[in-house]
Short mmCIF file of C-alpha atoms in Angstrom, two decimals:
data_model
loop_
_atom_site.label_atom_id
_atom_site.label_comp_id
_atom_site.label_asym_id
_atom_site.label_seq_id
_atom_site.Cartn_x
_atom_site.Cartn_y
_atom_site.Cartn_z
CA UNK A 9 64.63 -5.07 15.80
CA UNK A 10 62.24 -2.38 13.96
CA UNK A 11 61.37 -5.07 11.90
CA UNK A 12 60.57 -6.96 14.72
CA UNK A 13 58.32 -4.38 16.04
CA UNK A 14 56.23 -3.53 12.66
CA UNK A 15 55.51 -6.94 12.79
CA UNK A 16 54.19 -7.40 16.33
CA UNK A 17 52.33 -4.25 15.87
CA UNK A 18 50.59 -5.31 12.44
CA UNK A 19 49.34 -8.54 14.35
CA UNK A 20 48.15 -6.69 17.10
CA UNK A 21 46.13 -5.09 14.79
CA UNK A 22 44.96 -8.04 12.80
CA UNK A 23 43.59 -9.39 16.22
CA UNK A 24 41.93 -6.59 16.79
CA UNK A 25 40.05 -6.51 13.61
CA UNK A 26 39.26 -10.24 14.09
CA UNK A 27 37.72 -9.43 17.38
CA UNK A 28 35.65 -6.69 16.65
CA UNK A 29 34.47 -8.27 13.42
CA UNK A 30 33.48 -11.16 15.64
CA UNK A 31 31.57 -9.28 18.49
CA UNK A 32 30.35 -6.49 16.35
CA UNK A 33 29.50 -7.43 12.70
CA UNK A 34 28.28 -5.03 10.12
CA UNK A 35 25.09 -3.65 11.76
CA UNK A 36 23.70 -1.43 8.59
CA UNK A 37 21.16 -3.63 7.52
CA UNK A 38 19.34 -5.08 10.06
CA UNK A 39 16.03 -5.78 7.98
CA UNK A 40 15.91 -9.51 8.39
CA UNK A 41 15.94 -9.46 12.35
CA UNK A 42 12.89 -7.56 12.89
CA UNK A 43 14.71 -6.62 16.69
CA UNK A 44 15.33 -2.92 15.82
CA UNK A 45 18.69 -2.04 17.43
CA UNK A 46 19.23 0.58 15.54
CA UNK A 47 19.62 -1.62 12.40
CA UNK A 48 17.74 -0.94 8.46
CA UNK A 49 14.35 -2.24 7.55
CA UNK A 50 13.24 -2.72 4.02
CA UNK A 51 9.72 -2.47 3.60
CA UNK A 52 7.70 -2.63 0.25
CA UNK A 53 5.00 -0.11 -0.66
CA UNK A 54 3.74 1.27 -3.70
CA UNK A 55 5.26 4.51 -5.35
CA UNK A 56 2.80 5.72 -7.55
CA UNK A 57 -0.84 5.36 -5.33
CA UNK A 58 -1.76 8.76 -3.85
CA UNK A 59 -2.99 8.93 -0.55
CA UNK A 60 -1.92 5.21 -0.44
CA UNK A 61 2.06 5.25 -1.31
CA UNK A 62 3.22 7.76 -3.01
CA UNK A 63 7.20 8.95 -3.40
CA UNK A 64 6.76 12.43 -3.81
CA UNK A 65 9.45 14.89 -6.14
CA UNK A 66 11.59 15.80 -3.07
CA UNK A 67 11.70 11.93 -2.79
CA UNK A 68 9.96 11.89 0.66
CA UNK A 69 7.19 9.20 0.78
CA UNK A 70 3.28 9.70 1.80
CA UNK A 71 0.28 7.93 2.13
CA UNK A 72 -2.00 5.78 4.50
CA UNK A 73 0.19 2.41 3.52
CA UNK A 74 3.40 4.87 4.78
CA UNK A 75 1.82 5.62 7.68
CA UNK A 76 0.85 2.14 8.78
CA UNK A 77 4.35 0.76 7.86
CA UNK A 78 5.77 3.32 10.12
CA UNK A 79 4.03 2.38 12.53
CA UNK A 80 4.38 -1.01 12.77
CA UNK A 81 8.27 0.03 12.39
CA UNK A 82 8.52 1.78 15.21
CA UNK A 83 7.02 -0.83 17.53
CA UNK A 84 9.38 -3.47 16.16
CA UNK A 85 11.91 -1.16 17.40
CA UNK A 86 13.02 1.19 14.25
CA UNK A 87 12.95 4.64 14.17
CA UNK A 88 11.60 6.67 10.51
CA UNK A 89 15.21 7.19 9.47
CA UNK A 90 15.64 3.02 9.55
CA UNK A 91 13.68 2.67 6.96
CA UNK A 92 14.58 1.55 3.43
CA UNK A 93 11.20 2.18 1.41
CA UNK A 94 11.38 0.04 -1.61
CA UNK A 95 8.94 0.28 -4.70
CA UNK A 96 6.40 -3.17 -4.77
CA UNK A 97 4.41 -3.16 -8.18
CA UNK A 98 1.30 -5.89 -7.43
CA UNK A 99 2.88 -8.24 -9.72
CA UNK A 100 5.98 -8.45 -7.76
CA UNK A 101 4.89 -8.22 -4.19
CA UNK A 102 4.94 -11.89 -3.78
CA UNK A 103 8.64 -12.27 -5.10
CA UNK A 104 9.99 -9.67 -2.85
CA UNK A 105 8.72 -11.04 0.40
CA UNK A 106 9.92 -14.90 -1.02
CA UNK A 107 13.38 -13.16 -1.55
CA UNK A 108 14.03 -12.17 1.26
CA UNK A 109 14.08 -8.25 -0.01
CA UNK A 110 11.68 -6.79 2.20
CA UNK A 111 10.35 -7.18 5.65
CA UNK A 112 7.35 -6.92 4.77
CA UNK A 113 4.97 -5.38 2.65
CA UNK A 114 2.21 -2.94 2.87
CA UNK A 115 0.82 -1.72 -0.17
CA UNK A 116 -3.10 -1.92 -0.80
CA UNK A 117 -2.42 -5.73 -0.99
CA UNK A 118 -5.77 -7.46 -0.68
CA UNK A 119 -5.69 -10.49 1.26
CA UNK A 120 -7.44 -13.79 -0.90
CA UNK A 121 -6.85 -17.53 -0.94
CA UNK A 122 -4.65 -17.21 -3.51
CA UNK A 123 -2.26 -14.63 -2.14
CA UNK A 124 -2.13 -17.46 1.13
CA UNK A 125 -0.83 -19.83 -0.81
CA UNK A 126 2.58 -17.87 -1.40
CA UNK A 127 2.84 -15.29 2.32
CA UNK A 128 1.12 -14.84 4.79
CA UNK A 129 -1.04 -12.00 6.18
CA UNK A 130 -1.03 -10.17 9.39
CA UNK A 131 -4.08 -7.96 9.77
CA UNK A 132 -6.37 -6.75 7.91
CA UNK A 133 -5.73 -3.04 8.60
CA UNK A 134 -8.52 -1.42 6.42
CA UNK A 135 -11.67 -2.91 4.67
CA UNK A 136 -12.14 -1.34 1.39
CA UNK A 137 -14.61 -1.59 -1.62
CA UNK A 138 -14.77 -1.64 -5.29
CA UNK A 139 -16.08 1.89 -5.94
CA UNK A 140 -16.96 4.45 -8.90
CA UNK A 141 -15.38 7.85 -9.05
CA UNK A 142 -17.51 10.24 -11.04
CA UNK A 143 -17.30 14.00 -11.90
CA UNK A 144 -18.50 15.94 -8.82
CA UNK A 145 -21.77 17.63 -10.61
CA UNK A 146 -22.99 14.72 -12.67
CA UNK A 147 -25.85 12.89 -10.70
CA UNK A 148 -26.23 10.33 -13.60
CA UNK A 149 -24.46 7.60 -12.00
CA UNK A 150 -25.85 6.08 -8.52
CA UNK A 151 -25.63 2.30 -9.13
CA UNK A 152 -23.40 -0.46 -10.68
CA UNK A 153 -26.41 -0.82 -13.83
CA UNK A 154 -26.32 2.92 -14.44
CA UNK A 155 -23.27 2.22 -16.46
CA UNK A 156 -24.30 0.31 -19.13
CA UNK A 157 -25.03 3.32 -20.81
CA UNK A 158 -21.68 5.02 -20.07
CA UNK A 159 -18.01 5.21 -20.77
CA UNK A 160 -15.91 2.93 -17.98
CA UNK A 161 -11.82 3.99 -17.32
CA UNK A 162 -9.72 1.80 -15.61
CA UNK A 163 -6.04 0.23 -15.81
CA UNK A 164 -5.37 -2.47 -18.30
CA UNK A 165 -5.72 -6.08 -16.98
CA UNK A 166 -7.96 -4.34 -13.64
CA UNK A 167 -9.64 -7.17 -12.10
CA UNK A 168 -12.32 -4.34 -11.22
CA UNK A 169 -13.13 -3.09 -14.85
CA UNK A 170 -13.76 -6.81 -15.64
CA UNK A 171 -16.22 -7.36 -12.35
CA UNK A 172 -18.22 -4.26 -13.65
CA UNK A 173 -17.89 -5.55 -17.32
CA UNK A 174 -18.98 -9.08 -16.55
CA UNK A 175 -21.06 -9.58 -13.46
CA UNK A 176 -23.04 -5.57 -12.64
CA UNK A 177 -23.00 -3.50 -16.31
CA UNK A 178 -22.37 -5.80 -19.44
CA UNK A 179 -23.31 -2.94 -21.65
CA UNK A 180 -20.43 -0.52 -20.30
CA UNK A 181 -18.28 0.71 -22.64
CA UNK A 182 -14.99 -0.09 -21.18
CA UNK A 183 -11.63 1.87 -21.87
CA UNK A 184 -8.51 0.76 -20.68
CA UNK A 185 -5.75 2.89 -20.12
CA UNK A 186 -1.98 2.15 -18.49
CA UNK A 187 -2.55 4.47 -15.80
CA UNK A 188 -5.10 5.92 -13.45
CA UNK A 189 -4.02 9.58 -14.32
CA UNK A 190 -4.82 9.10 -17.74
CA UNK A 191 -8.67 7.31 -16.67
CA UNK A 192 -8.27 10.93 -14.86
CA UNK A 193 -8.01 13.70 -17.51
CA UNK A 194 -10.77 11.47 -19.50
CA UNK A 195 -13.17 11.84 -16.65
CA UNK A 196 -12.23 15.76 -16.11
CA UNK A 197 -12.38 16.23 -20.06
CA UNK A 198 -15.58 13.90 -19.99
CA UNK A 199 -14.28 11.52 -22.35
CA UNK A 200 -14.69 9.08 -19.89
CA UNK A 201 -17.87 9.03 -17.11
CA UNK A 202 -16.29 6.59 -14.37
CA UNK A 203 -13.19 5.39 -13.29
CA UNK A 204 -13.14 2.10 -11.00
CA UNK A 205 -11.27 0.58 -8.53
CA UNK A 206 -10.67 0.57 -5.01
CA UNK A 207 -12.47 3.03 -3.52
CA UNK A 208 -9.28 3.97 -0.99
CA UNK A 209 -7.10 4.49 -4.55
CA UNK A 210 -10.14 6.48 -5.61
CA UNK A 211 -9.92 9.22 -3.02
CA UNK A 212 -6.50 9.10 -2.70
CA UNK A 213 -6.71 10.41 -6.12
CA UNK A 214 -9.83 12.73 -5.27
CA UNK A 215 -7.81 14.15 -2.14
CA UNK A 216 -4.80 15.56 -4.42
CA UNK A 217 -4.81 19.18 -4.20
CA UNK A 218 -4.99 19.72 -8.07
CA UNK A 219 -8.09 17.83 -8.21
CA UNK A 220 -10.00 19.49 -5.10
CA UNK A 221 -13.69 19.78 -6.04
CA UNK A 222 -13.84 17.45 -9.56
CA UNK A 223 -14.29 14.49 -8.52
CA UNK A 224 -16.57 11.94 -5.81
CA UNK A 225 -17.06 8.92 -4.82
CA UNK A 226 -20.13 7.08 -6.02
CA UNK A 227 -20.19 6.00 -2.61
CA UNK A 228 -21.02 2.11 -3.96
CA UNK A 229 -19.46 -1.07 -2.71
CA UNK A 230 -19.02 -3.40 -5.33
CA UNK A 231 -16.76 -5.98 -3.62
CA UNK A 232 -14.70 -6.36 -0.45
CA UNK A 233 -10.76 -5.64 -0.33
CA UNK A 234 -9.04 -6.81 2.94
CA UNK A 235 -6.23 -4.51 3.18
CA UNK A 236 -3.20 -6.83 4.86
CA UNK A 237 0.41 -6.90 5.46
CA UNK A 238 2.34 -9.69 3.41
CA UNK A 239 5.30 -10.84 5.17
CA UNK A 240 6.94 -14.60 4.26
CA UNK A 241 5.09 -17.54 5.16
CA UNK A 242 5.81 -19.52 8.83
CA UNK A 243 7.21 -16.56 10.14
CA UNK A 244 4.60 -17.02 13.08
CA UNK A 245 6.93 -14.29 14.99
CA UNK A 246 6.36 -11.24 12.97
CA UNK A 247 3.18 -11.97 12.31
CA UNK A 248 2.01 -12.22 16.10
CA UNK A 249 4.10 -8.63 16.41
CA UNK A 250 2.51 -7.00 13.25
CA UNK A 251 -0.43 -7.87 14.58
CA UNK A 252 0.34 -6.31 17.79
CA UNK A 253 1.40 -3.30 16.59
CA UNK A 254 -1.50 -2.76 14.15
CA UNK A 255 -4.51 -3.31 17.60
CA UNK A 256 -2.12 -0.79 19.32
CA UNK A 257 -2.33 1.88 16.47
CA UNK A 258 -6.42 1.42 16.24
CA UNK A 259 -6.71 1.82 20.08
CA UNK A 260 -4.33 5.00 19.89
CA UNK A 261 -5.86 6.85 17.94
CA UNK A 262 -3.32 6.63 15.24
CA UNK A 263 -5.22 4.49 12.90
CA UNK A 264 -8.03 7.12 12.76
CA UNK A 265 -5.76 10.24 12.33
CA UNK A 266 -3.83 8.20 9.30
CA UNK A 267 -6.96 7.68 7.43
CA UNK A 268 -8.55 11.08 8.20
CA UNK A 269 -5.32 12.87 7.16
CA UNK A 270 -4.97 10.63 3.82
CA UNK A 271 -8.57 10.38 2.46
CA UNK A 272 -10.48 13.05 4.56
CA UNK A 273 -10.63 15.94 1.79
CA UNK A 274 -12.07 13.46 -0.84
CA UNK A 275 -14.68 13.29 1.72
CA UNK A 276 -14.26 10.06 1.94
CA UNK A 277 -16.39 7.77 4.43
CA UNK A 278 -14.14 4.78 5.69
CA UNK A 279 -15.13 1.52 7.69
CA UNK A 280 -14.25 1.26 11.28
CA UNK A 281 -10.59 -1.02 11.28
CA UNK A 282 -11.02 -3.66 10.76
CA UNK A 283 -11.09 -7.20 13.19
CA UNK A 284 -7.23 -8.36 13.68
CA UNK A 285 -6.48 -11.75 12.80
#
């Protein structure tokens, strides 16, 4: 008879699990829904781009990518706290949106023909430009040619060091390091005269507390750089509600305060946002 009863019991309980296995599933990831519900969402960003995306030492995460992302979170429906940040070098930004890893991506990732071919883009959120950053006293340096004379920093294998090198100051004497910090301490020790890139990585830089007051922005624009959010290709859905959410944030107000509280001590003059879609 006990036996009896232990048994009954441990079925009732088996068909309990069943059941609420079947209604309820396992709701801590929720990134591949993009219906909120108190679910996760993985979104990539860069790590290591002040004033862009940048995981800080108390492993918090800043920047105007962040900020966007956030954003465009919360109006698919997930609060901060729902958010898996995960780390998306440029090489790999591609792969994690075809896997399946992240949502979607926001992380100073140009939009270009070639980038179409493998996701698709909602935006553009911000219109940058190829820039210069120079030491803040040397007046030396106020167009592309002015460098042919001068010592050029930027990361190995930058697609901008190679414009400047090829097509606007053949004569530069280019220096490639692995990082922009190092193209930094060069230009502060003036063993460099320029760094290039993006001119929204450039004041990111420029806006870092330790380098207040050594550094501007040339204030040239040597190329266009749609800024847009990569997300995988024929998902028509997301990209109509990305979209959404990034008009909403420029006619808020939000877009403004993001870039103002990102770049605004480099000094840092940004385009109006950018034309959705």
């Amino acid at each position: 008879m006990k036996l009896h009863k232990a048994g009954a019991a441990a079925a009732a309980a088996l068909v309990l699990a069943l059941t609420a296995t079947a209604c309820g599933g396992d709701s801590s990831d929720d990134s591949g829904s993009g219906s909120g519900g108190g679910g996760k969402i993985a979104i990539g960003i860069k790590f290591d781009q002040p004033g862009l995306g940048l995981k800080t030492p108390d492993g918090t995460f800043t920047g105007f990518d962040v900020d966007v992302a956030t954003y465009i979170a919360k109006e698919l429906g997930y609060d901060a706290k729902d958010i898996e940040w995960k780390q998306a070098p440029s090489a790999e930004r591609e792969n994690l949106i075809a896997n399946g890893d992240v949502k979607f991506v926001a992380a100073s990732y140009s939009i270009n023909d070639e980038r179409k071919q493998k996701v698709d883009f909602a935006g553009p959120y911000f219109l940058a430009h190829q820039d210069l950053l120079v030491r803040a006293d040397d007046n030396s340096i106020t167009k592309a040619a002015d460098l042919n004379s001068k010592k050029l920093c930027s990361v190995t294998g930058s697609t901008s060091a190679q414009n400047v090198k090829e097509k606007l100051a053949p004569k530069a004497q280019l220096l490639e390091q692995g990082g922009y910090s190092e193209c930094l301490t060069g230009l502060e020790n003036k063993t460099v005269d320029a760094l290039t890139t993006d001119d929204s990585i450039l004041a990111g830089y420029a806006a870092q507390k330790e380098h207040a007051g050594k550094f501007k922005l040339a204030g040239l624009k040597l190329s266009d750089e749609n800024y847009g959010i990569g997300l995988k290709k024929g998902d028509t859905k997301l990209l109509g509600q990305i979209n959404d959410a990034l008009k909403k944030m420029e006619s808020d107000g939000s877009w403004q305060k993001a870039v103002t509280a990102n770049f605004g001590p480099a000094g840092y003059k940004n385009e109006p946002a950018p034309a959705i879609g």
